[in-house]
Amino acid sequence: MTGTEILMNVTPQESRVALVENGVLTELHLERTRRRGIVGNIYKGRVVRVLPGMDAAFVDIGLERTAFLHASDVAPLEREELNGANGAGNGNGGGNGSGRAETIRELLREGQDVLVQVIKDPLGTKGARLTTYITVPSRHLVLMPNQTNVGVSTRIEDEGSRSRLREKVEALRSEIAPQHGFIVRTAAELVDDEALENDTAFLKKVWDSIQIAASEAGPGEEVYADLPLVLRILRDMVGVEIERIRIDSRETYQKVCEFVAQYLPELVGRIEHYPGERPIFDLFNVEEEIQRALERKVELKSGGYLIFDQTEAMTTVDINTGGFVGHRKLEETIFKTNLEAAQAIGRQLRLRNLGGIIIIDFIDMQDDEHKRQVIRALEKALERDHVKTQICDVSPLGLVEMTRKRTRESLEHQLCEPCPTCAGRGYLKSAETVCYELFREILREVRQYDARELRVLASQNVIDLLLDEESASLAELQSFVGIPIRFQVETLYSQEQFDVVFV
């Protein structure tokens, strides 16, 4: 990848990191001081409830909502420790899972303390997702405590490099950390043996300090926190050729320089402090792009457009030709719109950080070769995505189904909250509908109460409609009920709200 620039906007309240590829914003990461993400953090948790029906347990890690630990996320060696084996099974290692317990009740009990790591931030109404398969990452390696294997990232494709790295890390493991396993990250493909040795020793020290902290911590306490966003982004930006990193905070600039000098020497000289009066996110129109990423509609250059709809279960993307009529036959117009849409969708999924199930409704194509090319264009657009994606076959209804791993909230959920007026529906009942509901309510209530006068409290729009277009209907109703009806505008009422008061 070329032409990648990172912009960092840091204030005491929040840190924002924009990834710009060839002058276009493709990813935005943000972390607010009051609500830092907790993925990667390690806690001393306490089991508060075991749920046999879900084969899982709720664990208190000191957050507002209890976290979720599934039986499949309980590591083999942890099983023995959690159940009071006191080392009885240490000779077996437990690594192959052959003696694995099948139910959550056999794994955990209420009131038990357990060392856990967050693998998913709390999302919506759900608590964090946990695992006891703890991992501690550095730039080139990932430590897997109490495991014995060495794995190599699948993104390292050269067999010679894979063999060399596996042999070297296996030797370092035996020498420095024989009781732990390691994963070789993509960033290690071209590094020398000294860098691997430094990482191995560093991770061993980190894990030793975590164990000491865990032994001293009380239930629900944090024992290890991952790096702050600005450093975490650089550590994890594997396989990206970064041209320049611009930072608008001098203090953060100095921290990044120190971090890069120690862990990412190849980036030394590419970091700049940005002192400009113009806000850094005004470069490349980043602020404007963020605003557009919060809208449902995405305009295509051809005149077509996309519609993104997020729901609890999935995200849907609808493609329309819009004003694009093309110069040739309809099939060619549809094909070109779908090709452009595929590229735009790849970028928007990253920018909006949409995860889970995604259903794409491309415009129907008759030509099988056109269908294949559109799918290939979508796959190519997703190649730059650092998050794991999977595209499934086209469904019988012509929909493209895909998944994108979800580990944090979408951009919309991070920056927005449901509208208090429509409660997230995205629409309101019309003033006309509310008028007729009001008429029905008056008829319902007047039969039950004996009153001299009715008072209607409603929004300005509804009362304006009652006294104007619906004035004849109102006069008819007033004649029918036989008592006067007065109106009072309530400025704080939404269009759907009203009250009928008997005086």
Short mmCIF file of C-alpha atoms in Angstrom, two decimals:
data_model
loop_
_atom_site.label_atom_id
_atom_site.label_comp_id
_atom_site.label_asym_id
_atom_site.label_seq_id
_atom_site.Cartn_x
_atom_site.Cartn_y
_atom_site.Cartn_z
CA MET A 1 0.00 0.00 0.00
CA THR A 2 1.22 3.47 -0.76
CA GLY A 3 0.22 6.99 -0.02
CA THR A 4 -0.90 6.35 3.57
CA GLU A 5 -0.80 9.23 6.01
CA ILE A 6 -1.88 9.24 9.66
CA LEU A 7 -3.32 12.36 11.30
CA MET A 8 -3.57 12.48 15.09
CA ASN A 9 -5.81 15.04 16.80
CA VAL A 10 -5.28 14.90 20.58
CA THR A 11 -7.02 16.91 23.29
CA PRO A 12 -7.40 16.22 27.03
CA GLN A 13 -10.94 14.97 26.33
CA GLU A 14 -10.35 12.64 23.38
CA SER A 15 -7.85 11.27 20.87
CA ARG A 16 -8.78 10.87 17.21
CA VAL A 17 -6.67 9.09 14.61
CA ALA A 18 -7.47 9.37 10.90
CA LEU A 19 -6.01 7.01 8.30
CA VAL A 20 -5.81 8.76 4.92
CA GLU A 21 -5.01 6.70 1.81
CA ASN A 22 -4.18 8.59 -1.39
CA GLY A 23 -5.79 11.72 0.02
CA VAL A 24 -9.04 10.01 1.06
CA LEU A 25 -10.16 9.27 4.63
CA THR A 26 -10.59 5.49 5.02
CA GLU A 27 -10.55 4.87 8.78
CA LEU A 28 -11.27 6.86 11.91
CA HIS A 29 -10.38 5.68 15.42
CA LEU A 30 -11.36 7.61 18.50
CA GLU A 31 -10.91 7.18 22.21
CA ARG A 32 -12.54 9.40 24.79
CA THR A 33 -10.82 9.92 28.12
CA ARG A 34 -14.00 9.17 30.07
CA ARG A 35 -14.84 6.08 28.01
CA ARG A 36 -11.65 4.39 26.89
CA GLY A 37 -12.03 1.12 25.02
CA ILE A 38 -11.05 -1.89 27.09
CA VAL A 39 -10.28 -4.56 24.46
CA GLY A 40 -7.00 -6.21 25.45
CA ASN A 41 -7.24 -5.17 29.10
CA ILE A 42 -6.83 -7.88 31.74
CA TYR A 43 -8.94 -8.03 34.91
CA LYS A 44 -9.24 -10.11 38.02
CA GLY A 45 -12.88 -11.05 37.58
CA ARG A 46 -15.37 -12.73 39.88
CA VAL A 47 -18.03 -15.11 38.58
CA VAL A 48 -21.41 -13.74 39.69
CA ARG A 49 -23.73 -16.05 37.77
CA VAL A 50 -23.41 -19.35 35.91
CA LEU A 51 -25.88 -19.93 33.07
CA PRO A 52 -26.06 -23.62 32.08
CA GLY A 53 -28.63 -22.91 29.35
CA MET A 54 -26.18 -20.57 27.57
CA ASP A 55 -23.07 -22.58 28.52
CA ALA A 56 -21.61 -19.34 29.84
CA ALA A 57 -21.12 -17.20 32.92
CA PHE A 58 -21.46 -13.54 33.85
CA VAL A 59 -18.29 -12.12 35.38
CA ASP A 60 -17.89 -8.90 37.38
CA ILE A 61 -14.84 -6.99 36.17
CA GLY A 62 -15.74 -3.71 37.88
CA LEU A 63 -17.79 -2.21 35.03
CA GLU A 64 -21.37 -1.00 34.99
CA ARG A 65 -22.54 -4.22 33.27
CA THR A 66 -21.26 -7.70 34.02
CA ALA A 67 -19.15 -9.27 31.28
CA PHE A 68 -19.83 -12.50 29.37
CA LEU A 69 -17.54 -15.57 29.42
CA HIS A 70 -18.49 -18.56 27.25
CA ALA A 71 -17.30 -22.07 28.08
CA SER A 72 -15.37 -22.23 24.78
CA ASP A 73 -13.31 -19.24 25.95
CA VAL A 74 -11.99 -20.99 29.07
CA ALA A 75 -8.40 -22.12 28.40
CA PRO A 76 -7.41 -25.74 29.18
CA LEU A 77 -4.86 -24.93 31.89
CA GLU A 78 -7.23 -22.42 33.42
CA ARG A 79 -9.82 -25.17 33.78
CA GLU A 80 -7.56 -27.12 36.12
CA GLU A 81 -6.64 -24.05 38.17
CA LEU A 82 -10.20 -22.78 38.36
CA ASN A 83 -11.45 -26.08 39.68
CA GLY A 84 -8.83 -26.33 42.38
CA ALA A 85 -6.58 -28.90 40.74
CA ASN A 86 -3.61 -27.34 42.59
CA GLY A 87 -1.21 -28.47 39.90
CA ALA A 88 -2.41 -32.07 39.83
CA GLY A 89 -2.75 -32.02 36.07
CA ASN A 90 0.38 -30.01 35.22
CA GLY A 91 2.18 -33.00 33.81
CA ASN A 92 -0.44 -33.40 31.10
CA GLY A 93 -0.32 -29.79 29.92
CA GLY A 94 -3.97 -29.91 28.95
CA GLY A 95 -3.11 -28.23 25.66
CA ASN A 96 -5.00 -30.61 23.40
CA GLY A 97 -8.27 -30.23 25.28
CA SER A 98 -8.79 -34.04 25.41
CA GLY A 99 -10.13 -33.92 28.97
CA ARG A 100 -12.22 -30.84 28.33
CA ALA A 101 -15.28 -30.41 30.54
CA GLU A 102 -18.48 -30.03 28.60
CA THR A 103 -20.63 -27.82 30.79
CA ILE A 104 -20.10 -24.41 32.28
CA ARG A 105 -20.98 -25.74 35.76
CA GLU A 106 -17.98 -28.07 35.57
CA LEU A 107 -15.72 -25.17 34.59
CA LEU A 108 -16.77 -22.34 36.86
CA ARG A 109 -18.67 -21.73 40.05
CA GLU A 110 -20.29 -18.59 41.40
CA GLY A 111 -18.02 -16.51 43.63
CA GLN A 112 -14.88 -17.80 41.90
CA ASP A 113 -12.05 -15.42 40.94
CA VAL A 114 -10.64 -15.76 37.42
CA LEU A 115 -8.08 -13.83 35.37
CA VAL A 116 -9.79 -12.69 32.17
CA GLN A 117 -9.08 -10.54 29.12
CA VAL A 118 -11.58 -8.43 27.20
CA ILE A 119 -11.98 -9.49 23.55
CA LYS A 120 -15.00 -7.27 22.76
CA ASP A 121 -15.95 -3.90 24.18
CA PRO A 122 -19.45 -3.52 25.63
CA LEU A 123 -21.73 -3.00 22.62
CA GLY A 124 -25.19 -1.47 22.99
CA THR A 125 -26.92 -3.22 25.87
CA LYS A 126 -24.43 -6.11 25.95
CA GLY A 127 -21.56 -6.35 28.40
CA ALA A 128 -17.95 -7.00 27.41
CA ARG A 129 -16.96 -10.41 26.00
CA LEU A 130 -14.17 -12.19 27.89
CA THR A 131 -11.66 -14.99 27.45
CA THR A 132 -9.15 -16.72 29.71
CA TYR A 133 -6.98 -17.44 26.64
CA ILE A 134 -4.91 -14.38 27.54
CA THR A 135 -2.57 -12.83 24.95
CA VAL A 136 -0.09 -9.97 25.33
CA PRO A 137 1.03 -8.31 22.08
CA SER A 138 4.20 -6.47 21.18
CA ARG A 139 5.20 -5.17 17.75
CA HIS A 140 6.51 -8.47 16.36
CA LEU A 141 5.17 -11.18 18.68
CA VAL A 142 2.14 -12.12 20.74
CA LEU A 143 2.71 -13.95 24.04
CA MET A 144 0.31 -16.81 24.90
CA PRO A 145 0.84 -17.64 28.61
CA ASN A 146 0.82 -21.30 29.66
CA GLN A 147 0.79 -22.59 26.09
CA THR A 148 3.59 -24.37 24.29
CA ASN A 149 3.10 -23.77 20.58
CA VAL A 150 4.59 -21.24 18.17
CA GLY A 151 2.38 -19.97 15.36
CA VAL A 152 3.15 -17.72 12.39
CA SER A 153 0.77 -15.18 10.86
CA THR A 154 -0.92 -16.49 7.71
CA ARG A 155 -0.13 -13.18 6.04
CA ILE A 156 3.52 -14.25 5.91
CA GLU A 157 3.24 -16.38 2.77
CA ASP A 158 6.87 -17.16 1.95
CA GLU A 159 7.59 -20.67 3.27
CA GLY A 160 11.27 -19.91 3.82
CA SER A 161 10.44 -16.93 6.02
CA ARG A 162 7.82 -18.92 7.92
CA SER A 163 10.27 -21.73 8.70
CA ARG A 164 13.05 -19.34 9.72
CA LEU A 165 10.79 -17.34 12.03
CA ARG A 166 9.23 -20.42 13.62
CA GLU A 167 12.64 -21.98 14.33
CA LYS A 168 14.08 -18.75 15.74
CA VAL A 169 11.10 -18.01 18.01
CA GLU A 170 10.98 -21.65 19.15
CA ALA A 171 14.62 -21.36 20.19
CA LEU A 172 13.97 -18.07 22.00
CA ARG A 173 10.93 -19.57 23.69
CA SER A 174 12.94 -22.52 25.00
CA GLU A 175 15.65 -20.20 26.27
CA ILE A 176 13.67 -17.28 27.70
CA ALA A 177 10.06 -18.36 28.27
CA PRO A 178 9.71 -22.16 28.03
CA GLN A 179 6.29 -22.21 29.71
CA HIS A 180 4.72 -19.85 27.16
CA GLY A 181 3.70 -19.92 23.51
CA PHE A 182 4.07 -17.21 20.85
CA ILE A 183 2.49 -16.00 17.64
CA VAL A 184 4.78 -14.35 15.10
CA ARG A 185 3.05 -11.24 13.73
CA THR A 186 3.19 -10.08 10.10
CA ALA A 187 5.43 -7.16 11.09
CA ALA A 188 8.19 -9.67 12.01
CA GLU A 189 8.71 -10.97 8.46
CA LEU A 190 11.78 -8.85 7.69
CA VAL A 191 13.16 -8.12 11.19
CA ASP A 192 16.47 -9.43 12.51
CA ASP A 193 17.01 -11.95 15.31
CA GLU A 194 17.89 -9.23 17.84
CA ALA A 195 14.44 -7.60 17.47
CA LEU A 196 12.75 -10.97 18.06
CA GLU A 197 14.91 -11.62 21.12
CA ASN A 198 14.11 -8.17 22.55
CA ASP A 199 10.38 -8.73 22.04
CA THR A 200 10.51 -12.17 23.68
CA ALA A 201 12.30 -10.84 26.77
CA PHE A 202 10.00 -7.78 26.92
CA LEU A 203 6.82 -9.90 26.80
CA LYS A 204 8.17 -12.25 29.48
CA LYS A 205 8.72 -9.25 31.79
CA VAL A 206 5.24 -7.88 31.05
CA TRP A 207 3.63 -11.23 31.87
CA ASP A 208 5.61 -11.56 35.11
CA SER A 209 4.41 -8.10 36.16
CA ILE A 210 0.80 -9.04 35.26
CA GLN A 211 1.00 -12.12 37.49
CA ILE A 212 2.28 -10.05 40.40
CA ALA A 213 -0.45 -7.44 39.88
CA ALA A 214 -3.11 -10.18 39.66
CA SER A 215 -2.00 -11.75 42.93
CA GLU A 216 -2.33 -8.39 44.70
CA ALA A 217 -5.56 -7.21 43.02
CA GLY A 218 -9.06 -7.54 44.43
CA PRO A 219 -12.05 -8.84 42.44
CA GLY A 220 -13.13 -6.48 39.67
CA GLU A 221 -9.78 -4.70 39.48
CA GLU A 222 -7.79 -4.03 36.31
CA VAL A 223 -4.36 -5.66 36.32
CA TYR A 224 -3.15 -4.68 32.83
CA ALA A 225 -4.24 -2.01 30.35
CA ASP A 226 -3.41 -1.99 26.66
CA LEU A 227 -1.57 0.98 25.15
CA PRO A 228 -3.44 4.26 24.57
CA LEU A 229 -4.98 4.67 21.12
CA VAL A 230 -2.22 6.73 19.48
CA LEU A 231 0.43 4.13 20.32
CA ARG A 232 -1.81 1.09 19.79
CA ILE A 233 -2.61 2.21 16.24
CA LEU A 234 1.09 2.37 15.33
CA ARG A 235 1.85 -0.98 16.95
CA ASP A 236 -0.96 -2.71 15.08
CA MET A 237 -0.59 -0.97 11.71
CA VAL A 238 0.93 -4.07 10.17
CA GLY A 239 1.67 -4.24 6.45
CA VAL A 240 0.91 -0.55 5.83
CA GLU A 241 3.55 1.64 4.23
CA ILE A 242 3.16 4.83 6.26
CA GLU A 243 4.49 7.93 4.52
CA ARG A 244 3.94 10.44 7.28
CA ILE A 245 2.43 10.80 10.77
CA ARG A 246 1.27 14.29 11.75
CA ILE A 247 0.35 15.06 15.37
CA ASP A 248 -1.15 18.31 16.66
CA SER A 249 -0.17 17.79 20.32
CA ARG A 250 3.47 18.38 21.22
CA GLU A 251 3.25 16.16 24.32
CA THR A 252 1.79 13.29 22.27
CA TYR A 253 4.35 13.92 19.54
CA GLN A 254 7.16 13.40 22.07
CA LYS A 255 5.55 10.19 23.40
CA VAL A 256 5.13 8.83 19.88
CA CYS A 257 8.74 9.66 19.02
CA GLU A 258 9.98 7.75 22.09
CA PHE A 259 7.72 4.78 21.32
CA VAL A 260 8.77 4.69 17.66
CA ALA A 261 12.48 4.94 18.51
CA GLN A 262 12.16 1.86 20.74
CA TYR A 263 9.73 -0.32 18.80
CA LEU A 264 9.32 1.02 15.24
CA PRO A 265 12.68 2.48 14.16
CA GLU A 266 11.63 2.33 10.50
CA LEU A 267 9.18 5.18 11.21
CA VAL A 268 11.79 7.52 12.71
CA GLY A 269 11.93 10.64 10.55
CA ARG A 270 8.34 10.30 9.33
CA ILE A 271 6.74 11.84 12.43
CA GLU A 272 5.91 15.55 12.44
CA HIS A 273 4.50 17.91 15.00
CA TYR A 274 1.71 19.88 13.32
CA PRO A 275 1.63 23.43 14.75
CA GLY A 276 -0.68 24.93 12.10
CA GLU A 277 -3.47 27.32 13.03
CA ARG A 278 -5.82 25.42 10.75
CA PRO A 279 -7.17 22.36 12.64
CA ILE A 280 -5.36 19.21 11.57
CA PHE A 281 -8.59 17.40 10.64
CA ASP A 282 -9.40 20.14 8.15
CA LEU A 283 -6.60 18.67 6.05
CA PHE A 284 -8.02 16.28 3.44
CA ASN A 285 -11.51 17.44 4.55
CA VAL A 286 -11.51 14.84 7.35
CA GLU A 287 -14.16 16.63 9.42
CA GLU A 288 -16.51 16.83 6.42
CA GLU A 289 -15.97 13.13 5.67
CA ILE A 290 -16.83 12.22 9.27
CA GLN A 291 -20.10 14.15 8.98
CA ARG A 292 -20.92 12.38 5.72
CA ALA A 293 -20.16 9.00 7.28
CA LEU A 294 -23.00 9.58 9.75
CA GLU A 295 -25.57 9.97 6.97
CA ARG A 296 -27.62 7.12 5.50
CA LYS A 297 -27.04 8.21 1.92
CA VAL A 298 -23.69 8.03 0.13
CA GLU A 299 -23.51 9.74 -3.26
CA LEU A 300 -21.56 8.04 -6.05
CA LYS A 301 -19.68 10.08 -8.65
CA SER A 302 -21.76 8.55 -11.44
CA GLY A 303 -24.98 9.93 -9.96
CA GLY A 304 -25.99 6.69 -8.26
CA TYR A 305 -26.10 6.34 -4.49
CA LEU A 306 -25.94 3.91 -1.56
CA ILE A 307 -28.26 3.69 1.44
CA PHE A 308 -26.81 2.30 4.70
CA ASP A 309 -29.19 1.10 7.42
CA GLN A 310 -27.88 -0.23 10.75
CA THR A 311 -30.08 -2.45 12.88
CA GLU A 312 -29.39 -4.56 15.97
CA ALA A 313 -29.13 -7.73 13.87
CA MET A 314 -27.35 -6.55 10.72
CA THR A 315 -26.43 -3.72 8.37
CA THR A 316 -28.06 -3.45 4.95
CA VAL A 317 -26.66 -1.60 1.94
CA ASP A 318 -28.93 -0.74 -0.98
CA ILE A 319 -27.55 0.43 -4.34
CA ASN A 320 -29.52 2.68 -6.69
CA THR A 321 -28.66 4.14 -10.11
CA GLY A 322 -30.18 7.47 -9.12
CA GLY A 323 -29.53 10.06 -11.83
CA PHE A 324 -27.04 7.86 -13.73
CA VAL A 325 -28.59 6.81 -17.04
CA GLY A 326 -25.40 5.93 -18.90
CA HIS A 327 -24.76 6.20 -22.61
CA ARG A 328 -25.44 2.65 -23.66
CA LYS A 329 -27.89 -0.05 -22.73
CA LEU A 330 -29.36 -0.50 -19.24
CA GLU A 331 -27.28 -3.59 -18.36
CA GLU A 332 -24.06 -1.60 -18.90
CA THR A 333 -25.37 1.25 -16.71
CA ILE A 334 -26.24 -1.18 -13.92
CA PHE A 335 -22.86 -2.92 -14.18
CA LYS A 336 -20.89 0.35 -13.92
CA THR A 337 -22.99 1.54 -10.98
CA ASN A 338 -22.45 -1.75 -9.14
CA LEU A 339 -18.68 -1.65 -9.80
CA GLU A 340 -18.44 1.88 -8.38
CA ALA A 341 -20.67 0.87 -5.46
CA ALA A 342 -18.42 -2.11 -4.60
CA GLN A 343 -15.41 0.17 -4.22
CA ALA A 344 -17.37 2.71 -2.18
CA ILE A 345 -18.79 0.00 0.10
CA GLY A 346 -15.29 -1.31 0.90
CA ARG A 347 -14.27 2.17 2.05
CA GLN A 348 -17.50 2.93 3.90
CA LEU A 349 -17.41 -0.31 5.92
CA ARG A 350 -13.99 0.68 7.23
CA LEU A 351 -14.84 4.33 7.78
CA ARG A 352 -18.13 3.61 9.55
CA ASN A 353 -16.58 0.58 11.30
CA LEU A 354 -19.60 -1.56 10.51
CA GLY A 355 -19.43 -5.13 11.80
CA GLY A 356 -21.42 -8.33 12.09
CA ILE A 357 -23.69 -9.46 9.25
CA ILE A 358 -23.83 -7.14 6.24
CA ILE A 359 -26.33 -7.64 3.41
CA ILE A 360 -25.62 -5.83 0.11
CA ASP A 361 -28.43 -5.44 -2.41
CA PHE A 362 -26.65 -4.74 -5.69
CA ILE A 363 -28.82 -3.76 -8.64
CA ASP A 364 -29.93 -6.96 -10.40
CA MET A 365 -27.54 -8.08 -13.16
CA GLN A 366 -28.32 -10.65 -15.85
CA ASP A 367 -24.76 -11.25 -17.05
CA ASP A 368 -22.90 -13.83 -14.91
CA GLU A 369 -19.53 -12.32 -15.85
CA HIS A 370 -20.71 -8.93 -14.59
CA LYS A 371 -21.71 -10.55 -11.28
CA ARG A 372 -18.26 -12.14 -10.92
CA GLN A 373 -16.50 -8.86 -11.68
CA VAL A 374 -18.59 -6.96 -9.10
CA ILE A 375 -17.79 -9.56 -6.42
CA ARG A 376 -14.09 -9.38 -7.35
CA ALA A 377 -14.23 -5.56 -7.09
CA LEU A 378 -15.75 -5.87 -3.61
CA GLU A 379 -13.05 -8.37 -2.54
CA LYS A 380 -10.34 -6.06 -3.89
CA ALA A 381 -11.82 -3.07 -2.02
CA LEU A 382 -11.76 -5.11 1.20
CA GLU A 383 -8.11 -6.19 0.80
CA ARG A 384 -6.97 -3.03 2.60
CA ASP A 385 -9.25 -3.70 5.55
CA HIS A 386 -7.31 -4.65 8.70
CA VAL A 387 -10.46 -6.25 10.15
CA LYS A 388 -11.28 -9.80 9.09
CA THR A 389 -14.03 -10.00 6.47
CA GLN A 390 -15.72 -12.89 4.70
CA ILE A 391 -17.90 -12.70 1.60
CA CYS A 392 -20.44 -15.49 1.19
CA ASP A 393 -22.08 -16.66 -2.01
CA VAL A 394 -24.81 -14.60 -3.65
CA SER A 395 -28.13 -15.64 -2.11
CA PRO A 396 -31.05 -16.99 -4.20
CA LEU A 397 -32.59 -13.51 -3.95
CA GLY A 398 -29.49 -11.95 -5.50
CA LEU A 399 -28.19 -10.47 -2.24
CA VAL A 400 -24.48 -10.51 -1.35
CA GLU A 401 -24.01 -11.66 2.23
CA MET A 402 -20.80 -10.91 4.11
CA THR A 403 -19.46 -10.62 7.63
CA ARG A 404 -16.97 -8.20 9.15
CA LYS A 405 -15.55 -8.90 12.59
CA ARG A 406 -17.00 -6.59 15.21
CA THR A 407 -14.75 -5.69 18.16
CA ARG A 408 -15.83 -2.11 18.88
CA GLU A 409 -18.79 0.19 18.40
CA SER A 410 -19.57 1.56 14.94
CA LEU A 411 -18.77 5.21 14.25
CA GLU A 412 -22.47 6.07 14.49
CA HIS A 413 -22.81 4.45 17.92
CA GLN A 414 -19.62 6.12 19.14
CA LEU A 415 -20.62 9.62 18.06
CA CYS A 416 -24.42 9.58 18.25
CA GLU A 417 -27.32 8.59 20.46
CA PRO A 418 -30.91 7.67 19.57
CA CYS A 419 -33.17 10.63 18.82
CA PRO A 420 -35.29 11.29 21.94
CA THR A 421 -38.21 12.31 19.73
CA CYS A 422 -38.44 9.25 17.48
CA ALA A 423 -36.55 6.84 19.81
CA GLY A 424 -34.34 5.69 16.96
CA ARG A 425 -37.15 4.84 14.52
CA GLY A 426 -36.06 7.53 12.12
CA TYR A 427 -39.58 8.82 11.55
CA LEU A 428 -42.51 10.49 13.38
CA LYS A 429 -46.25 10.12 13.05
CA SER A 430 -47.61 12.93 10.89
CA ALA A 431 -49.50 15.80 12.47
CA GLU A 432 -52.60 14.56 10.65
CA THR A 433 -52.28 11.09 12.21
CA VAL A 434 -51.88 12.63 15.68
CA CYS A 435 -54.99 14.80 15.13
CA TYR A 436 -57.13 11.75 14.42
CA GLU A 437 -55.64 9.90 17.42
CA LEU A 438 -56.58 12.94 19.50
CA PHE A 439 -60.16 12.85 18.21
CA ARG A 440 -60.46 9.18 19.14
CA GLU A 441 -59.02 9.84 22.61
CA ILE A 442 -61.56 12.62 23.22
CA LEU A 443 -64.43 10.31 22.22
CA ARG A 444 -63.05 7.55 24.43
CA GLU A 445 -62.60 9.77 27.48
CA VAL A 446 -65.78 11.86 27.23
CA ARG A 447 -67.88 8.74 27.77
CA GLN A 448 -66.13 8.04 31.09
CA TYR A 449 -65.96 11.49 32.67
CA ASP A 450 -68.45 14.24 33.40
CA ALA A 451 -66.69 17.55 32.68
CA ARG A 452 -67.55 21.15 31.83
CA GLU A 453 -64.62 21.64 29.48
CA LEU A 454 -61.90 19.73 27.65
CA ARG A 455 -58.34 21.03 27.38
CA VAL A 456 -56.01 19.64 24.72
CA LEU A 457 -52.24 19.97 25.23
CA ALA A 458 -50.19 19.28 22.09
CA SER A 459 -47.34 20.50 19.91
CA GLN A 460 -47.57 23.65 17.80
CA ASN A 461 -47.83 21.68 14.51
CA VAL A 462 -50.74 19.57 15.72
CA ILE A 463 -52.72 22.50 17.13
CA ASP A 464 -52.11 24.58 13.98
CA LEU A 465 -53.53 21.74 11.90
CA LEU A 466 -56.55 21.33 14.22
CA LEU A 467 -57.45 25.01 13.99
CA ASP A 468 -56.85 25.26 10.24
CA GLU A 469 -57.34 22.29 7.90
CA GLU A 470 -59.17 20.17 10.49
CA SER A 471 -61.32 23.03 11.86
CA ALA A 472 -64.52 21.64 10.30
CA SER A 473 -63.90 18.19 11.81
CA LEU A 474 -63.10 19.85 15.13
CA ALA A 475 -66.36 21.84 15.11
CA GLU A 476 -68.28 18.65 14.35
CA LEU A 477 -66.59 16.83 17.23
CA GLN A 478 -67.22 19.70 19.65
CA SER A 479 -70.92 19.68 18.70
CA PHE A 480 -71.08 15.94 19.26
CA VAL A 481 -69.47 15.92 22.74
CA GLY A 482 -71.46 19.00 23.79
CA ILE A 483 -68.71 20.73 25.78
CA PRO A 484 -66.10 23.36 24.78
CA ILE A 485 -62.59 22.23 23.74
CA ARG A 486 -59.67 24.56 24.52
CA PHE A 487 -56.13 24.24 23.14
CA GLN A 488 -52.75 24.83 24.72
CA VAL A 489 -49.43 24.64 22.89
CA GLU A 490 -46.75 22.71 24.79
CA THR A 491 -43.39 23.70 23.35
CA LEU A 492 -41.60 20.74 24.95
CA TYR A 493 -43.96 18.16 23.46
CA SER A 494 -42.86 16.20 20.41
CA GLN A 495 -45.25 15.99 17.48
CA GLU A 496 -46.52 12.63 18.72
CA GLN A 497 -47.25 13.74 22.28
CA PHE A 498 -50.58 15.08 23.52
CA ASP A 499 -52.78 15.13 26.63
CA VAL A 500 -56.54 15.47 27.03
CA VAL A 501 -57.44 17.10 30.36
CA PHE A 502 -60.99 17.29 31.77
CA VAL A 503 -61.80 20.46 33.72
#
